[in-house]
Amino acid sequence: MRHWRVPKGACGDVNDPMAPALIPVILAGGAGVRLWPLSRVAHPKPFLRLLGDRTLFRQALDRVRALGRAGEETEPPWIVCNELHRFLVGQECGDADIVPGPILLEPEPRNTAPAVALAALHAIRGGEDPLLLVLPADHHIGDEDAFADAVHKALPRASTGGLVTFGVTPTAAQTGYGYIRARGSAAGQRESTGPLAVAEFVEKPSRQEAERMLAEGTYHWNSGMFLFRASAFLDELGRHQPALTRVCREAMRVPGKDAYRHRAGGPEVHFLRPGAAFAQAPAISIDHGVMEHTDRAWVVPVDCGWSDVGAWPALRELAADASGNVLGGDVVALEAKDSVVLAESRLVAVLGIDNAVVVETPDAVLVADGSGVERVRELVQTLKKDGREETDSANRVVRPWGTYERLAAGPRHQVKRIVVRPGAALSLQTHRQRSEHWVVVQGSVEVTRGEDRIRLQENESTYIPAGALHRLSNPGSEAAELIEVQVGDYLGEDDIERFADNYGRADEPNRDSSVGA
C-alpha cells in the first residue's frame, strides 16, 4: 500500500512513497427532491436506505474503504454537509466505526464548487497540497473494484496538475444525465489506458441527441466525481470564479470549531464552521464553474455500475424483480409490473398497475405515473408554495442523542416515540407553552425535573409541567424507548430554551422547526 504526502507544489510518480496524500472528500449535500416523499429537507437522499440496508452515505464511506483494499491508501474521509445534517453524518460515521477527518458545515447549500473550495482551502492551510478525491454521497456504484482501478489510472495526471473527472460508460441513451465528450475516436479511446483530454461538456440532451452520442461512442455520462490537487482546483477556480474564491477564502480564514461524541467513550467527531462570508458565495457546480472553462480537464472512462439514483425509475434499473417491480415494506402486489411500490408504515396493496410509482410514508403518499415521475420536483415546489411542512420535516427525526418519531397529533396534543441511545442525554431545557408526560416502554432512564432526579424503569412514568427545567438521559448500556405526550397551546419544536447540552447546541438559535431536543 502507498501513503502519499509531499510539500505543496511537488509532483511526480505516484508510486513514489513521497507522492501527495490522497484525501476523499464526501459531499453530503444532495437534496433528492425527485425522491419525495422519502427524501425531505431534514432527512435527504444521502441518508436513505434505497438499495439494501445501507444508506447511500454509508455506501460512500464503504467505497473509501474499498480503495484501501485495492491498495490505494487514503487519509480518513473529509465530509462537507449542511449544518442541519451534521448529526446524521456523525451517526453514520459512528455506526460504520469510521473516525472522519474534519466535517465542514455549510450554513446553507451553495452547490458543489463552493463546497469543494472549503475543503481545498482547508487542505492547503499547512503548506501541503494533497490530492482530493471528490465523491457525492448520494450515488450508487455497483463495482467498487472497477472504480478503484479508475482512481489509480487518474492519479498520475491529477498529481501533475490535471483536473480529472470520471466519465461513466453509457449503457443507454439517457436524457437525465450530463455528458462528457473526450478527444479522439471511439477506437482510440478504447485503446487508451489513462485519462483522456476533455473536448466538451454537454448538458442533458434530447432523446435524439442522446441516441446519437451513444452511437458515436466518444461520450460518457458525467458522474460528478473528481480527482485533483487542492492547489490546482483553487488556481482554476480563482481564474474562472474569482468572486466565489474570494468569499470562500474569507469564510475559511478563521473557521469555528466544535465536536461531539456519537457514543459515550467513543472518538470525537470534529466540525469546522465557515464564517458568515460563505453566504455570499454564488451557487454553482464544479462543472459549470470550472470544468467547462479550464484547459486542464481530463476524463477517465469507467464502467462501474454507477447511478445517481436521481428519481424513482432509477430503482427499477438497479433492483427490479422478474416483473420489473421494486417492492419494499408491507406491500401486496397483484398483476403489477414495471412499478415501484414502497410502504413505510402500513399495508399498501396494488392491483393491475403498470409503470407506476406508489410511495407511502406516515404523513404523505405519492402516486404517480412512471413516465411523468421526473416532474416530482414540480409537485414538491407546489407543496412548498402551499406551506406544507411535509416537504421539509421527516416523520422520524435523528438527533445526536437518538431519534424521535411522531405518532399522532391534534390541536392541543402530540404523541411521539423517543429512543435515547446508551450513554446519551437530551439537553437541559424548558418549554414555555407545553407540558410533557413520559412513559418508559423499554429500558430505563434518568429524569432531571427541577431539583429532583428520578430513575424510571419500564412501565413507569412522570410528568413535566410547562416551565419546569428538565432533562432526559440514558445511563444504561441498552437503548431506552419512551412514549411522550405533549399538551399545550403551541407544540412547535422551537418552543425550547437550552441551558446545557452535550452536543454544542446550548448557545444555538433554533433555526428551523425540526430542531428537536
PDB file of N, CA and C in Angstrom, residues 79-146:
ATOM      1  N   ILE A  79     -15.674  15.396   5.066  1.00  0.00           N
ATOM      2  CA  ILE A  79     -17.092  15.457   4.674  1.00  0.00           C
ATOM      3  C   ILE A  79     -17.534  16.910   4.663  1.00  0.00           C
ATOM      4  N   VAL A  80     -18.281  17.277   3.626  1.00  0.00           N
ATOM      5  CA  VAL A  80     -18.909  18.596   3.557  1.00  0.00           C
ATOM      6  C   VAL A  80     -20.409  18.375   3.552  1.00  0.00           C
ATOM      7  N   CYS A  81     -21.113  18.998   4.505  1.00  0.00           N
ATOM      8  CA  CYS A  81     -22.557  18.804   4.586  1.00  0.00           C
ATOM      9  C   CYS A  81     -23.221  20.069   5.120  1.00  0.00           C
ATOM     10  N   ASN A  82     -24.521  20.109   4.996  1.00  0.00           N
ATOM     11  CA  ASN A  82     -25.294  21.191   5.583  1.00  0.00           C
ATOM     12  C   ASN A  82     -25.258  21.070   7.103  1.00  0.00           C
ATOM     13  N   GLU A  83     -25.195  22.196   7.771  1.00  0.00           N
ATOM     14  CA  GLU A  83     -25.157  22.186   9.239  1.00  0.00           C
ATOM     15  C   GLU A  83     -26.343  21.427   9.826  1.00  0.00           C
ATOM     16  N   LEU A  84     -27.486  21.486   9.162  1.00  0.00           N
ATOM     17  CA  LEU A  84     -28.685  20.800   9.638  1.00  0.00           C
ATOM     18  C   LEU A  84     -28.481  19.288   9.731  1.00  0.00           C
ATOM     19  N   HIS A  85     -27.547  18.743   8.920  1.00  0.00           N
ATOM     20  CA  HIS A  85     -27.399  17.292   8.829  1.00  0.00           C
ATOM     21  C   HIS A  85     -26.157  16.776   9.546  1.00  0.00           C
ATOM     22  N   ARG A  86     -25.522  17.603  10.375  1.00  0.00           N
ATOM     23  CA  ARG A  86     -24.250  17.208  10.956  1.00  0.00           C
ATOM     24  C   ARG A  86     -24.374  15.980  11.856  1.00  0.00           C
ATOM     25  N   PHE A  87     -25.489  15.847  12.555  1.00  0.00           N
ATOM     26  CA  PHE A  87     -25.620  14.697  13.444  1.00  0.00           C
ATOM     27  C   PHE A  87     -26.014  13.436  12.679  1.00  0.00           C
ATOM     28  N   LEU A  88     -26.683  13.589  11.538  1.00  0.00           N
ATOM     29  CA  LEU A  88     -26.905  12.436  10.666  1.00  0.00           C
ATOM     30  C   LEU A  88     -25.566  11.891  10.188  1.00  0.00           C
ATOM     31  N   VAL A  89     -24.671  12.794   9.781  1.00  0.00           N
ATOM     32  CA  VAL A  89     -23.333  12.391   9.338  1.00  0.00           C
ATOM     33  C   VAL A  89     -22.582  11.737  10.493  1.00  0.00           C
ATOM     34  N   GLY A  90     -22.633  12.358  11.669  1.00  0.00           N
ATOM     35  CA  GLY A  90     -21.941  11.799  12.817  1.00  0.00           C
ATOM     36  C   GLY A  90     -22.435  10.415  13.180  1.00  0.00           C
ATOM     37  N   GLN A  91     -23.747  10.215  13.115  1.00  0.00           N
ATOM     38  CA  GLN A  91     -24.306   8.903  13.430  1.00  0.00           C
ATOM     39  C   GLN A  91     -23.845   7.862  12.416  1.00  0.00           C
ATOM     40  N   GLU A  92     -23.876   8.209  11.123  1.00  0.00           N
ATOM     41  CA  GLU A  92     -23.454   7.262  10.093  1.00  0.00           C
ATOM     42  C   GLU A  92     -21.990   6.869  10.279  1.00  0.00           C
ATOM     43  N   CYS A  93     -21.131   7.845  10.544  1.00  0.00           N
ATOM     44  CA  CYS A  93     -19.714   7.548  10.749  1.00  0.00           C
ATOM     45  C   CYS A  93     -19.521   6.682  11.984  1.00  0.00           C
ATOM     46  N   GLY A  94     -20.258   6.990  13.063  1.00  0.00           N
ATOM     47  CA  GLY A  94     -20.156   6.193  14.279  1.00  0.00           C
ATOM     48  C   GLY A  94     -20.603   4.763  14.065  1.00  0.00           C
ATOM     49  N   ASP A  95     -21.729   4.587  13.356  1.00  0.00           N
ATOM     50  CA  ASP A  95     -22.229   3.234  13.100  1.00  0.00           C
ATOM     51  C   ASP A  95     -21.275   2.438  12.209  1.00  0.00           C
ATOM     52  N   ALA A  96     -20.526   3.154  11.337  1.00  0.00           N
ATOM     53  CA  ALA A  96     -19.575   2.493  10.445  1.00  0.00           C
ATOM     54  C   ALA A  96     -18.202   2.322  11.085  1.00  0.00           C
ATOM     55  N   ASP A  97     -18.047   2.779  12.341  1.00  0.00           N
ATOM     56  CA  ASP A  97     -16.746   2.731  13.033  1.00  0.00           C
ATOM     57  C   ASP A  97     -15.667   3.452  12.235  1.00  0.00           C
ATOM     58  N   ILE A  98     -16.053   4.600  11.671  1.00  0.00           N
ATOM     59  CA  ILE A  98     -15.120   5.437  10.929  1.00  0.00           C
ATOM     60  C   ILE A  98     -14.973   6.754  11.669  1.00  0.00           C
ATOM     61  N   VAL A  99     -13.737   7.147  11.938  1.00  0.00           N
ATOM     62  CA  VAL A  99     -13.459   8.462  12.503  1.00  0.00           C
ATOM     63  C   VAL A  99     -13.042   9.350  11.348  1.00  0.00           C
ATOM     64  N   PRO A 100     -13.927  10.223  10.877  1.00  0.00           N
ATOM     65  CA  PRO A 100     -13.604  11.020   9.697  1.00  0.00           C
ATOM     66  C   PRO A 100     -12.626  12.135  10.035  1.00  0.00           C
ATOM     67  N   GLY A 101     -12.087  12.734   8.995  1.00  0.00           N
ATOM     68  CA  GLY A 101     -11.376  13.988   9.160  1.00  0.00           C
ATOM     69  C   GLY A 101     -12.382  15.076   9.470  1.00  0.00           C
ATOM     70  N   PRO A 102     -12.050  16.324   9.234  1.00  0.00           N
ATOM     71  CA  PRO A 102     -12.989  17.388   9.566  1.00  0.00           C
ATOM     72  C   PRO A 102     -14.291  17.278   8.782  1.00  0.00           C
ATOM     73  N   ILE A 103     -15.384  17.626   9.444  1.00  0.00           N
ATOM     74  CA  ILE A 103     -16.688  17.734   8.797  1.00  0.00           C
ATOM     75  C   ILE A 103     -16.969  19.225   8.637  1.00  0.00           C
ATOM     76  N   LEU A 104     -16.943  19.704   7.395  1.00  0.00           N
ATOM     77  CA  LEU A 104     -17.144  21.120   7.123  1.00  0.00           C
ATOM     78  C   LEU A 104     -18.625  21.382   6.965  1.00  0.00           C
ATOM     79  N   LEU A 105     -19.129  22.332   7.734  1.00  0.00           N
ATOM     80  CA  LEU A 105     -20.571  22.575   7.817  1.00  0.00           C
ATOM     81  C   LEU A 105     -20.949  23.814   7.025  1.00  0.00           C
ATOM     82  N   GLU A 106     -21.703  23.619   5.953  1.00  0.00           N
ATOM     83  CA  GLU A 106     -22.230  24.742   5.183  1.00  0.00           C
ATOM     84  C   GLU A 106     -23.435  25.323   5.933  1.00  0.00           C
ATOM     85  N   PRO A 107     -23.439  26.622   6.217  1.00  0.00           N
ATOM     86  CA  PRO A 107     -24.624  27.205   6.855  1.00  0.00           C
ATOM     87  C   PRO A 107     -25.843  27.164   5.944  1.00  0.00           C
ATOM     88  N   GLU A 108     -25.614  27.127   4.633  1.00  0.00           N
ATOM     89  CA  GLU A 108     -26.684  26.948   3.663  1.00  0.00           C
ATOM     90  C   GLU A 108     -26.075  26.356   2.395  1.00  0.00           C
ATOM     91  N   PRO A 109     -26.849  25.583   1.634  1.00  0.00           N
ATOM     92  CA  PRO A 109     -26.283  24.919   0.451  1.00  0.00           C
ATOM     93  C   PRO A 109     -25.927  25.924  -0.637  1.00  0.00           C
ATOM     94  N   ARG A 110     -24.761  25.698  -1.274  1.00  0.00           N
ATOM     95  CA  ARG A 110     -24.291  26.571  -2.342  1.00  0.00           C
ATOM     96  C   ARG A 110     -23.762  25.766  -3.535  1.00  0.00           C
ATOM     97  N   ASN A 111     -24.142  24.496  -3.676  1.00  0.00           N
ATOM     98  CA  ASN A 111     -23.727  23.627  -4.767  1.00  0.00           C
ATOM     99  C   ASN A 111     -22.273  23.186  -4.578  1.00  0.00           C
ATOM    100  N   THR A 112     -21.750  22.447  -5.573  1.00  0.00           N
ATOM    101  CA  THR A 112     -20.511  21.711  -5.345  1.00  0.00           C
ATOM    102  C   THR A 112     -19.248  22.564  -5.413  1.00  0.00           C
ATOM    103  N   ALA A 113     -19.199  23.609  -6.245  1.00  0.00           N
ATOM    104  CA  ALA A 113     -17.959  24.388  -6.356  1.00  0.00           C
ATOM    105  C   ALA A 113     -17.595  25.072  -5.037  1.00  0.00           C
ATOM    106  N   PRO A 114     -18.493  25.786  -4.375  1.00  0.00           N
ATOM    107  CA  PRO A 114     -18.149  26.347  -3.069  1.00  0.00           C
ATOM    108  C   PRO A 114     -17.849  25.277  -2.023  1.00  0.00           C
ATOM    109  N   ALA A 115     -18.577  24.163  -2.053  1.00  0.00           N
ATOM    110  CA  ALA A 115     -18.346  23.098  -1.071  1.00  0.00           C
ATOM    111  C   ALA A 115     -16.927  22.556  -1.185  1.00  0.00           C
ATOM    112  N   VAL A 116     -16.476  22.285  -2.406  1.00  0.00           N
ATOM    113  CA  VAL A 116     -15.128  21.753  -2.589  1.00  0.00           C
ATOM    114  C   VAL A 116     -14.089  22.830  -2.311  1.00  0.00           C
ATOM    115  N   ALA A 117     -14.414  24.083  -2.590  1.00  0.00           N
ATOM    116  CA  ALA A 117     -13.479  25.170  -2.274  1.00  0.00           C
ATOM    117  C   ALA A 117     -13.171  25.205  -0.785  1.00  0.00           C
ATOM    118  N   LEU A 118     -14.172  24.987   0.059  1.00  0.00           N
ATOM    119  CA  LEU A 118     -13.934  24.964   1.502  1.00  0.00           C
ATOM    120  C   LEU A 118     -12.921  23.879   1.861  1.00  0.00           C
ATOM    121  N   ALA A 119     -13.124  22.680   1.302  1.00  0.00           N
ATOM    122  CA  ALA A 119     -12.208  21.571   1.606  1.00  0.00           C
ATOM    123  C   ALA A 119     -10.809  21.852   1.066  1.00  0.00           C
ATOM    124  N   ALA A 120     -10.719  22.392  -0.139  1.00  0.00           N
ATOM    125  CA  ALA A 120      -9.411  22.654  -0.742  1.00  0.00           C
ATOM    126  C   ALA A 120      -8.645  23.707   0.048  1.00  0.00           C
ATOM    127  N   LEU A 121      -9.337  24.740   0.495  1.00  0.00           N
ATOM    128  CA  LEU A 121      -8.676  25.781   1.282  1.00  0.00           C
ATOM    129  C   LEU A 121      -8.178  25.236   2.617  1.00  0.00           C
ATOM    130  N   HIS A 122      -8.966  24.375   3.233  1.00  0.00           N
ATOM    131  CA  HIS A 122      -8.528  23.769   4.497  1.00  0.00           C
ATOM    132  C   HIS A 122      -7.354  22.823   4.254  1.00  0.00           C
ATOM    133  N   ALA A 123      -7.334  22.165   3.090  1.00  0.00           N
ATOM    134  CA  ALA A 123      -6.292  21.185   2.796  1.00  0.00           C
ATOM    135  C   ALA A 123      -4.916  21.825   2.637  1.00  0.00           C
ATOM    136  N   ILE A 124      -4.849  23.073   2.156  1.00  0.00           N
ATOM    137  CA  ILE A 124      -3.542  23.705   1.903  1.00  0.00           C
ATOM    138  C   ILE A 124      -3.099  24.597   3.054  1.00  0.00           C
ATOM    139  N   ARG A 125      -3.865  24.595   4.143  1.00  0.00           N
ATOM    140  CA  ARG A 125      -3.591  25.553   5.215  1.00  0.00           C
ATOM    141  C   ARG A 125      -2.211  25.374   5.820  1.00  0.00           C
ATOM    142  N   GLY A 126      -1.670  24.154   5.836  1.00  0.00           N
ATOM    143  CA  GLY A 126      -0.367  23.911   6.442  1.00  0.00           C
ATOM    144  C   GLY A 126       0.759  23.862   5.444  1.00  0.00           C
ATOM    145  N   GLY A 127       0.531  24.325   4.225  1.00  0.00           N
ATOM    146  CA  GLY A 127       1.560  24.305   3.205  1.00  0.00           C
ATOM    147  C   GLY A 127       1.607  23.036   2.394  1.00  0.00           C
ATOM    148  N   GLU A 128       0.714  22.083   2.671  1.00  0.00           N
ATOM    149  CA  GLU A 128       0.676  20.849   1.896  1.00  0.00           C
ATOM    150  C   GLU A 128      -0.254  20.998   0.707  1.00  0.00           C
ATOM    151  N   ASP A 129      -0.208  20.044  -0.198  1.00  0.00           N
ATOM    152  CA  ASP A 129      -1.023  20.115  -1.409  1.00  0.00           C
ATOM    153  C   ASP A 129      -1.523  18.721  -1.772  1.00  0.00           C
ATOM    154  N   PRO A 130      -2.478  18.187  -1.004  1.00  0.00           N
ATOM    155  CA  PRO A 130      -2.927  16.813  -1.233  1.00  0.00           C
ATOM    156  C   PRO A 130      -3.799  16.694  -2.471  1.00  0.00           C
ATOM    157  N   LEU A 131      -3.990  15.451  -2.877  1.00  0.00           N
ATOM    158  CA  LEU A 131      -4.979  15.120  -3.890  1.00  0.00           C
ATOM    159  C   LEU A 131      -6.337  14.983  -3.206  1.00  0.00           C
ATOM    160  N   LEU A 132      -7.362  15.572  -3.794  1.00  0.00           N
ATOM    161  CA  LEU A 132      -8.721  15.478  -3.274  1.00  0.00           C
ATOM    162  C   LEU A 132      -9.547  14.602  -4.207  1.00  0.00           C
ATOM    163  N   LEU A 133     -10.091  13.529  -3.675  1.00  0.00           N
ATOM    164  CA  LEU A 133     -10.992  12.661  -4.425  1.00  0.00           C
ATOM    165  C   LEU A 133     -12.415  13.025  -4.023  1.00  0.00           C
ATOM    166  N   VAL A 134     -13.103  13.737  -4.890  1.00  0.00           N
ATOM    167  CA  VAL A 134     -14.421  14.298  -4.578  1.00  0.00           C
ATOM    168  C   VAL A 134     -15.496  13.281  -4.952  1.00  0.00           C
ATOM    169  N   LEU A 135     -16.291  12.868  -3.958  1.00  0.00           N
ATOM    170  CA  LEU A 135     -17.294  11.817  -4.137  1.00  0.00           C
ATOM    171  C   LEU A 135     -18.647  12.284  -3.623  1.00  0.00           C
ATOM    172  N   PRO A 136     -19.661  12.389  -4.475  1.00  0.00           N
ATOM    173  CA  PRO A 136     -21.009  12.664  -3.966  1.00  0.00           C
ATOM    174  C   PRO A 136     -21.478  11.531  -3.059  1.00  0.00           C
ATOM    175  N   ALA A 137     -22.186  11.893  -2.008  1.00  0.00           N
ATOM    176  CA  ALA A 137     -22.639  10.894  -1.033  1.00  0.00           C
ATOM    177  C   ALA A 137     -23.951  10.243  -1.422  1.00  0.00           C
ATOM    178  N   ASP A 138     -24.533  10.649  -2.545  1.00  0.00           N
ATOM    179  CA  ASP A 138     -25.870  10.141  -2.870  1.00  0.00           C
ATOM    180  C   ASP A 138     -25.892   9.352  -4.169  1.00  0.00           C
ATOM    181  N   HIS A 139     -24.746   8.765  -4.550  1.00  0.00           N
ATOM    182  CA  HIS A 139     -24.679   7.936  -5.741  1.00  0.00           C
ATOM    183  C   HIS A 139     -24.498   6.464  -5.356  1.00  0.00           C
ATOM    184  N   HIS A 140     -24.745   5.600  -6.328  1.00  0.00           N
ATOM    185  CA  HIS A 140     -24.543   4.165  -6.146  1.00  0.00           C
ATOM    186  C   HIS A 140     -23.483   3.681  -7.130  1.00  0.00           C
ATOM    187  N   ILE A 141     -22.540   2.860  -6.655  1.00  0.00           N
ATOM    188  CA  ILE A 141     -21.549   2.228  -7.515  1.00  0.00           C
ATOM    189  C   ILE A 141     -21.572   0.739  -7.227  1.00  0.00           C
ATOM    190  N   GLY A 142     -21.916  -0.045  -8.239  1.00  0.00           N
ATOM    191  CA  GLY A 142     -22.061  -1.483  -8.041  1.00  0.00           C
ATOM    192  C   GLY A 142     -20.749  -2.233  -8.044  1.00  0.00           C
ATOM    193  N   ASP A 143     -19.742  -1.737  -8.794  1.00  0.00           N
ATOM    194  CA  ASP A 143     -18.453  -2.420  -8.915  1.00  0.00           C
ATOM    195  C   ASP A 143     -17.372  -1.527  -8.324  1.00  0.00           C
ATOM    196  N   GLU A 144     -17.102  -1.709  -7.035  1.00  0.00           N
ATOM    197  CA  GLU A 144     -16.135  -0.845  -6.354  1.00  0.00           C
ATOM    198  C   GLU A 144     -14.709  -1.109  -6.818  1.00  0.00           C
ATOM    199  N   ASP A 145     -14.414  -2.334  -7.243  1.00  0.00           N
ATOM    200  CA  ASP A 145     -13.072  -2.629  -7.750  1.00  0.00           C
ATOM    201  C   ASP A 145     -12.804  -1.872  -9.043  1.00  0.00           C
ATOM    202  N   ALA A 146     -13.791  -1.798  -9.926  1.00  0.00           N
ATOM    203  CA  ALA A 146     -13.623  -1.051 -11.170  1.00  0.00           C
ATOM    204  C   ALA A 146     -13.428   0.432 -10.885  1.00  0.00           C
TER     205      ALA A 146
END
